[in-house]
Short mmCIF file of C-alpha atoms in Angstrom, two decimals:
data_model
loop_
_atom_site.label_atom_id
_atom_site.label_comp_id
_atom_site.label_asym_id
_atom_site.label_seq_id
_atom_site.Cartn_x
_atom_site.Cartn_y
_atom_site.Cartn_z
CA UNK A 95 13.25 -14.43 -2.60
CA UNK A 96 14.43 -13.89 0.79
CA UNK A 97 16.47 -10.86 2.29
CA UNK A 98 20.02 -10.75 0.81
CA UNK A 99 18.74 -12.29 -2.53
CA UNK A 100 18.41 -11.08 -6.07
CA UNK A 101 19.43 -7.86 -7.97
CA UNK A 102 19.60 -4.13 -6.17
CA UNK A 103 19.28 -0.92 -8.27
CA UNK A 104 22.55 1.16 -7.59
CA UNK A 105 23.97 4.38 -9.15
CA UNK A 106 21.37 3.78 -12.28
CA UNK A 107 22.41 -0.42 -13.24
CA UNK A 108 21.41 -3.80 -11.36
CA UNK A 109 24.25 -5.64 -8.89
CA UNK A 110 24.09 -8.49 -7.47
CA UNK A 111 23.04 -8.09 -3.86
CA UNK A 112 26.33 -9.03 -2.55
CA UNK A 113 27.99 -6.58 -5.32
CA UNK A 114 26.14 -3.86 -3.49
CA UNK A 115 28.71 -2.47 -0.96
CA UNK A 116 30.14 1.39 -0.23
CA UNK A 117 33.42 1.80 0.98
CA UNK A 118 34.16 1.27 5.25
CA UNK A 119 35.29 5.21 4.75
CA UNK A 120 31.85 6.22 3.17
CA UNK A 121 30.69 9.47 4.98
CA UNK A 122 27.08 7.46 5.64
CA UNK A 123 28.95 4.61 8.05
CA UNK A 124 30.75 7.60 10.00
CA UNK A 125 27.74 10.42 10.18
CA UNK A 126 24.80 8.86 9.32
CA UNK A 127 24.34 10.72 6.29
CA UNK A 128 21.18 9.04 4.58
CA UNK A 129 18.00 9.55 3.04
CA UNK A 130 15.82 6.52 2.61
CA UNK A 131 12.22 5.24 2.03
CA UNK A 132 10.20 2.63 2.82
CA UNK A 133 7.31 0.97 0.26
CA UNK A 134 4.93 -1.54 -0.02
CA UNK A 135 4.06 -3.51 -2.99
CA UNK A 136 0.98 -5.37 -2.90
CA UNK A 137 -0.49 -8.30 -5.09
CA UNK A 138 -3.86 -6.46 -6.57
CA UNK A 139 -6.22 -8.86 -8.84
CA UNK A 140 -4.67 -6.64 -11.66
CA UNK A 141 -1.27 -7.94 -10.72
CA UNK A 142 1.74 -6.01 -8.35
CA UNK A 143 1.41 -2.01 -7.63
CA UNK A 144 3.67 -0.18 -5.39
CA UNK A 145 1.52 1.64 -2.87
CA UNK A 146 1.70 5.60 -3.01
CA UNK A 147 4.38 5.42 -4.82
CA UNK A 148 4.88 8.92 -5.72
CA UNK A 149 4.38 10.45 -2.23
CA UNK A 150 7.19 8.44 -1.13
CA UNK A 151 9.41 9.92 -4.18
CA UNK A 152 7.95 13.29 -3.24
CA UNK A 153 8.89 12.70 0.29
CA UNK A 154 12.56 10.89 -0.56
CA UNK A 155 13.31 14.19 -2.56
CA UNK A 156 12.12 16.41 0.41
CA UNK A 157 14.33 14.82 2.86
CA UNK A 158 17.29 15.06 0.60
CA UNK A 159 16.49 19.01 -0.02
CA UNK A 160 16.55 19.39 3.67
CA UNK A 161 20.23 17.75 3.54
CA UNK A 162 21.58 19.50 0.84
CA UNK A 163 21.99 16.25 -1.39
CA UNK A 164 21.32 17.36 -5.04
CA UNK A 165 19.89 13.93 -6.42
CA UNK A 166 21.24 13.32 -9.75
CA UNK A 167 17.81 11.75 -11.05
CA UNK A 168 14.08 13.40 -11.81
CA UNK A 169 11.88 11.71 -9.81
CA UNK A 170 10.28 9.97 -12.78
CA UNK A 171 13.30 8.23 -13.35
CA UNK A 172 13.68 7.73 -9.24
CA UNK A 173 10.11 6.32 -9.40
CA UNK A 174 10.95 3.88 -12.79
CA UNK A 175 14.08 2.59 -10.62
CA UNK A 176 11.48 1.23 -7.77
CA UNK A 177 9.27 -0.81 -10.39
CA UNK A 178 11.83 -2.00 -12.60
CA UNK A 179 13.42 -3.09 -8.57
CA UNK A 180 10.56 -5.47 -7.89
CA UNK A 181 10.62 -6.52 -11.79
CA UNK A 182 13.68 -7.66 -11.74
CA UNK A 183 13.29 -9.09 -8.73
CA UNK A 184 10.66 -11.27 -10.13
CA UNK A 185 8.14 -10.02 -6.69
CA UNK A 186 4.69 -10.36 -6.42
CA UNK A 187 4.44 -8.68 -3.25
CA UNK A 188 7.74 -7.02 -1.04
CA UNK A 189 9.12 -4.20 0.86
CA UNK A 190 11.55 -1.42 -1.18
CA UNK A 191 13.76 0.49 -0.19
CA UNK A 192 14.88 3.27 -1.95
CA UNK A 193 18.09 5.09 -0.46
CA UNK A 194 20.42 7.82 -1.10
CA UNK A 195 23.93 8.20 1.00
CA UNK A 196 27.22 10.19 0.91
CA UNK A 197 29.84 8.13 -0.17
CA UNK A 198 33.74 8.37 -0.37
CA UNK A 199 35.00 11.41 -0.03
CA UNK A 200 37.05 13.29 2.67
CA UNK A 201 36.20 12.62 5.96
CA UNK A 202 34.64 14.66 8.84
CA UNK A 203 31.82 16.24 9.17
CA UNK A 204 31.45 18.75 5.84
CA UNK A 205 29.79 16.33 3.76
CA UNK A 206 29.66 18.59 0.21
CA UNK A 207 32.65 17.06 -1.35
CA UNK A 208 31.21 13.58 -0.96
CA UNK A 209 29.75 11.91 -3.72
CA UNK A 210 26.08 10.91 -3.55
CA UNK A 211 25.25 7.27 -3.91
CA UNK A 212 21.59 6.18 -5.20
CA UNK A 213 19.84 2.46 -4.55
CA UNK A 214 16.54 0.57 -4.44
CA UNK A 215 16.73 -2.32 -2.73
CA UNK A 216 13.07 -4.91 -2.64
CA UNK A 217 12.73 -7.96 -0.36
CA UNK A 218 9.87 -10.26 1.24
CA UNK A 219 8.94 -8.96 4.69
CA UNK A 220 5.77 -9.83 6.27
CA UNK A 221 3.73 -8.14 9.24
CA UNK A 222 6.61 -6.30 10.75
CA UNK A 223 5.63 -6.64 14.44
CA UNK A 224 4.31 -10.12 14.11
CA UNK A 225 1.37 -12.10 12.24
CA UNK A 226 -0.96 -12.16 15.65
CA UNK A 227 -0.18 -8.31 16.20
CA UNK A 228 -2.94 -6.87 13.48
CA UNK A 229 -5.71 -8.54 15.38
CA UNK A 230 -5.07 -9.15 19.41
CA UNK A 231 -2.57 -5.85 19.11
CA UNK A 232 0.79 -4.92 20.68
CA UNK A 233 2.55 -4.40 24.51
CA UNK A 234 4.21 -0.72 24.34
CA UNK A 235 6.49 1.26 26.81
CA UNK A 236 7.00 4.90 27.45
CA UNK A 237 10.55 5.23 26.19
CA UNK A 238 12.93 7.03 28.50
CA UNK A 239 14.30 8.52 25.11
CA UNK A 240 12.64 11.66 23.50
CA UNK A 241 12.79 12.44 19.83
CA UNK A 242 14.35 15.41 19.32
CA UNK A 243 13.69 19.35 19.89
CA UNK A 244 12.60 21.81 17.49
CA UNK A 245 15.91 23.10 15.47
CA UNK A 246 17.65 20.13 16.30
CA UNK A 247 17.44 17.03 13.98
CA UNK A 248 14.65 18.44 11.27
CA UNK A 249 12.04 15.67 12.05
CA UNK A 250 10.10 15.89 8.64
CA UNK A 251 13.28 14.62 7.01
CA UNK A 252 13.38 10.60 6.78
CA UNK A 253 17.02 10.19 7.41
CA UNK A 254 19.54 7.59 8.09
CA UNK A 255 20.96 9.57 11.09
CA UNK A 256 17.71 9.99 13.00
CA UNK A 257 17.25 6.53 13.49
CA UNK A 258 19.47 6.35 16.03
CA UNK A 259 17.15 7.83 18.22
CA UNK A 260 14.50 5.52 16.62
CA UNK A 261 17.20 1.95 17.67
CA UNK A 262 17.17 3.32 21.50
CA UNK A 263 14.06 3.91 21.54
CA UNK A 264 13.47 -0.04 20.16
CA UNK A 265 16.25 -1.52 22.20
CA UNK A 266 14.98 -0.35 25.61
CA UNK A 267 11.39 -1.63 24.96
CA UNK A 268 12.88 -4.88 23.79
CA UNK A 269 15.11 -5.66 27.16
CA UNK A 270 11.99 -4.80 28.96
CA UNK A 271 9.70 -7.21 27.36
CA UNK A 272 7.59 -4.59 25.35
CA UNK A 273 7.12 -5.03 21.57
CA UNK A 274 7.62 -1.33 20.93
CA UNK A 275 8.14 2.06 22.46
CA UNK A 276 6.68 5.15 22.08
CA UNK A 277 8.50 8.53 22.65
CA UNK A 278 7.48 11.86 24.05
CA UNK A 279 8.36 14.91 22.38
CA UNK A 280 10.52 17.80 23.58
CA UNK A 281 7.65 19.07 26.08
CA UNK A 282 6.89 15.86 26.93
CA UNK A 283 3.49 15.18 24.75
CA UNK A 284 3.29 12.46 22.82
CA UNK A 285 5.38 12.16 19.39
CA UNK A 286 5.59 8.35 17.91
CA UNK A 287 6.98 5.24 18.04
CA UNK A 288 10.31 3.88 16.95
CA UNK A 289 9.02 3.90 13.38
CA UNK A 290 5.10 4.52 13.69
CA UNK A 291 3.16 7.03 13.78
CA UNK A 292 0.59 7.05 16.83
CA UNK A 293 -3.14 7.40 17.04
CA UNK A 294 -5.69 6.98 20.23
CA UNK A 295 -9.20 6.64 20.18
CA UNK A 296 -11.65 8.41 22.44
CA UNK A 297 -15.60 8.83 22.37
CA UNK A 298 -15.25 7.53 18.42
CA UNK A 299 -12.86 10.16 18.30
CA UNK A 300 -9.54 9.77 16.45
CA UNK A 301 -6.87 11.72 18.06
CA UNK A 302 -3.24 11.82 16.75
CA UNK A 303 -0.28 14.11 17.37
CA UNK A 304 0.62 17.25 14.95
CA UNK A 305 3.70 17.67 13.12
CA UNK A 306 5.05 19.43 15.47
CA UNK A 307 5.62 16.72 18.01
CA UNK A 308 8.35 15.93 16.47
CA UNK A 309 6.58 13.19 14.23
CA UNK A 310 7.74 12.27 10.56
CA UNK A 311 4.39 13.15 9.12
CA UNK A 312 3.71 9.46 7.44
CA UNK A 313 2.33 8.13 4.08
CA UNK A 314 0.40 6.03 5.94
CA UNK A 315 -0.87 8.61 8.51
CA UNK A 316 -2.24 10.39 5.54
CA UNK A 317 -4.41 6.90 4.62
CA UNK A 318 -5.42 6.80 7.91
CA UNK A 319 -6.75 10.71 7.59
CA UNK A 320 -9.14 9.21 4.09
CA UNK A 321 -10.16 6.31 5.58
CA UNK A 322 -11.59 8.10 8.56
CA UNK A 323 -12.93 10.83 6.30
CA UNK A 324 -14.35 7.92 4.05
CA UNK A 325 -15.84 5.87 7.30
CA UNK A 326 -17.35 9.26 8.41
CA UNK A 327 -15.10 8.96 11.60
CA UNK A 328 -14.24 12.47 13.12
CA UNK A 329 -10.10 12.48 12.74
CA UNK A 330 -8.17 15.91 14.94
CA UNK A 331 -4.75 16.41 15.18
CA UNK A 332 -3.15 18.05 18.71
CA UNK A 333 -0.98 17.56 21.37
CA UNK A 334 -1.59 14.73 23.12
CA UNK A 335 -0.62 13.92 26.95
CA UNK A 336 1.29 10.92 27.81
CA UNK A 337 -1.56 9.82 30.46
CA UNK A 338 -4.29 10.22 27.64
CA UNK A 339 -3.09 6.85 26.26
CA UNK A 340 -3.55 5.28 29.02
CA UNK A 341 -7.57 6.54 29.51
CA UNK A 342 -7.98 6.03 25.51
CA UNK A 343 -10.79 3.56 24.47
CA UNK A 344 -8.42 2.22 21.88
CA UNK A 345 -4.72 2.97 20.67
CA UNK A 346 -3.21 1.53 17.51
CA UNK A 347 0.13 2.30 14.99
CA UNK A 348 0.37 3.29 11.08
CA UNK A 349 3.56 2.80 9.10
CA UNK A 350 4.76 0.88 5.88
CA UNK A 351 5.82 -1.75 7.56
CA UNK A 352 3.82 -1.57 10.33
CA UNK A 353 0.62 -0.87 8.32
CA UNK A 354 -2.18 -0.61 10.85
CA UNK A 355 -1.70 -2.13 13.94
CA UNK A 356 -3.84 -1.81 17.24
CA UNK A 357 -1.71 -1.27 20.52
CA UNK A 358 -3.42 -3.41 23.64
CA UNK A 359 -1.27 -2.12 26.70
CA UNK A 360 1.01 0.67 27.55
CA UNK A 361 3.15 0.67 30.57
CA UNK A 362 1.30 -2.67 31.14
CA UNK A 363 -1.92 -0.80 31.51
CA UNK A 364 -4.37 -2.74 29.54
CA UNK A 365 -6.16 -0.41 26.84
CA UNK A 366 -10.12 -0.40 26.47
CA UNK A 367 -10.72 -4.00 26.65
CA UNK A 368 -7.41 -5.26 25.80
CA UNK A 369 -8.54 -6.21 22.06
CA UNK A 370 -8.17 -4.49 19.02
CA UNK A 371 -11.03 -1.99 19.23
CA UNK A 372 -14.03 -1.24 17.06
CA UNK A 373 -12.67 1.78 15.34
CA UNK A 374 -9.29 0.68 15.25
CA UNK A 375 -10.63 -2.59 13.61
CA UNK A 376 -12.90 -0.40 10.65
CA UNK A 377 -9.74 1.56 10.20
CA UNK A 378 -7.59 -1.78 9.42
CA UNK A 379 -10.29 -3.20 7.47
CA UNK A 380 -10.73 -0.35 5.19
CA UNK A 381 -6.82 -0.42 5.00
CA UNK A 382 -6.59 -4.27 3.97
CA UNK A 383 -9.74 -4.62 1.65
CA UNK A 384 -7.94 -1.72 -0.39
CA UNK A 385 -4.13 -2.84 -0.58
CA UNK A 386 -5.76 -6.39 -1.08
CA UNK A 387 -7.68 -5.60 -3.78
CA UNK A 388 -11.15 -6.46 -2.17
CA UNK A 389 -12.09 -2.81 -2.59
CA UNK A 390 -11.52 -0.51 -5.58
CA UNK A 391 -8.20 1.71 -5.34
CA UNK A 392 -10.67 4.65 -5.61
CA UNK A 393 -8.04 7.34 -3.92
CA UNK A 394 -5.20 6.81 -6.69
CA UNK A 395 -2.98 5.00 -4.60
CA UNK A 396 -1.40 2.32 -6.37
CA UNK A 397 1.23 2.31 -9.15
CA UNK A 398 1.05 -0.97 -11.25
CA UNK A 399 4.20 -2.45 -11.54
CA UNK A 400 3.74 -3.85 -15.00
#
């Protein structure tokens, strides 16, 4: 099935995907007022598992702390409503999307009297910046737009609201012909891309930027950290100048959707040799041949759907 197809999980039953609406007044359309997710599910030889599917629970229920949204379901239950998603939905393999938003309520900006909505949502979605990306690698831009300063937006919270930031960010490199952006941070280091988390390559050297770059600290980040470990590839994390990108011997993206992804120019400055490079490519291979099934899932990472 495509997107806007099948059944969506919402407020604990199965609707229709066009039955799966919030009212125009919903706090979430006026303020933003979100949580959300984002999940793989793979086709293993033993049949579909959700990749780290409880970190992404773990991290869903962390965002909504940070918000003050008291989710009315344990995470077991939470977790139970993103398999029986892509059961339903009759899916091999598929993006989720678990969500949870203010709804009706009285408007302006004290959201506590709103009502909290819950969802899971599952649809097909292929390589999300393009088939020919994972191997001859993406043209970025510096954005002009920062993500956000300490005590500002909380950046280790995956919500709705802070995507805004994420669309300019998208939208500028777009109109200038880039595939994606990458922000600075607050002091002007660098922090990550529209919805990726960075990494640059140095000497055989992985080098990505600390949490406190403003970064959401991603699920797949944290693969990239074990694979490196497992490849016996030195990993650090610190602040990383913007014109360090430009000198690295290779640059590439993590993310769900994203997965791993090699960046080949920045500011049209051609990184390395302007190919994926070797680390980058040992990195994505270790990646594939596990969510593919061509290695063992010795870390614990997959949740079989059945």
């Amino acid at each position: 099935m495509t997107f806007g197809q099948g059944k969506i999980w919402m407020d604990g039953a199965f609707v229709d995907w066009a039955h799966a609406t919030c009212h125009v007044l919903s706090h979430v359309v006026h303020y933003g007022s979100s949580v959300f997710e984002g999940l793989r599910c793979y086709e293993t030889p033993d049949g579909p598992a959700v990749f780290r599917l409880q970190d992404h629970v773990n991290r869903l229920y962390d965002s909504a702390k940070i918000y003050r949204m008291e989710i009315p379901y344990a995470k077991e239950e939470f977790a139970e409503a993103v398999l029986a998603t892509v059961r339903t939905n009759g899916y091999r393999s598929c993006y989720i999307r678990p969500f949870v938003f203010r709804g009706l309520g009285a408007m302006g900006v004290n959201p506590l009297t709103c009502p909290l909505h819950c969802a899971v949502a599952a649809w097909s979605w292929g390589t999300y910046l393009g088939d020919e990306a994972m191997e001859k690698g993406v043209s970025v831009r510096i954005s002009s737009w920062h993500r956000p300063a300490p005590n500002t937006f909380p950046a280790l919270a995956k919500a709705g609201g802070n995507y805004l930031n994420s669309q300019l960010i998208k939208i500028e490199a777009t109109h200038d012909g880039f595939d994606e952006g990458i922000a600075l941070d607050h002091y002007g280091f660098v922090s990550e891309g529209s919805g990726e988390n960075v990494f640059l390559v140095r000497s055989g050297v992985i080098y990505t930027p600390p949490s406190s770059s403003s970064i959401l600290p991603g699920i797949t980040r944290h693969c990239v950290f074990q694979l490196a470990r497992d490849l016996g590839v030195r990993i650090h994390q610190q602040v990383i100048p913007r014109e360090a990108l430009y000198v690295a011997d290779e640059v590439f993206f993590s993310g769900t959707a994203a997965e791993i992804t090699p960046v080949t120019k920045i500011d049209n400055i051609v990184i390395g040799d302007g190919h994926r490079g070797a680390v980058t490519g040992r990195v994505q291979s270790a990646f594939f041949d596990i969510v593919e099934g061509r290695t063992p899932d010795r870390h614990g990472w997959f949740t079989r759907v059945a």
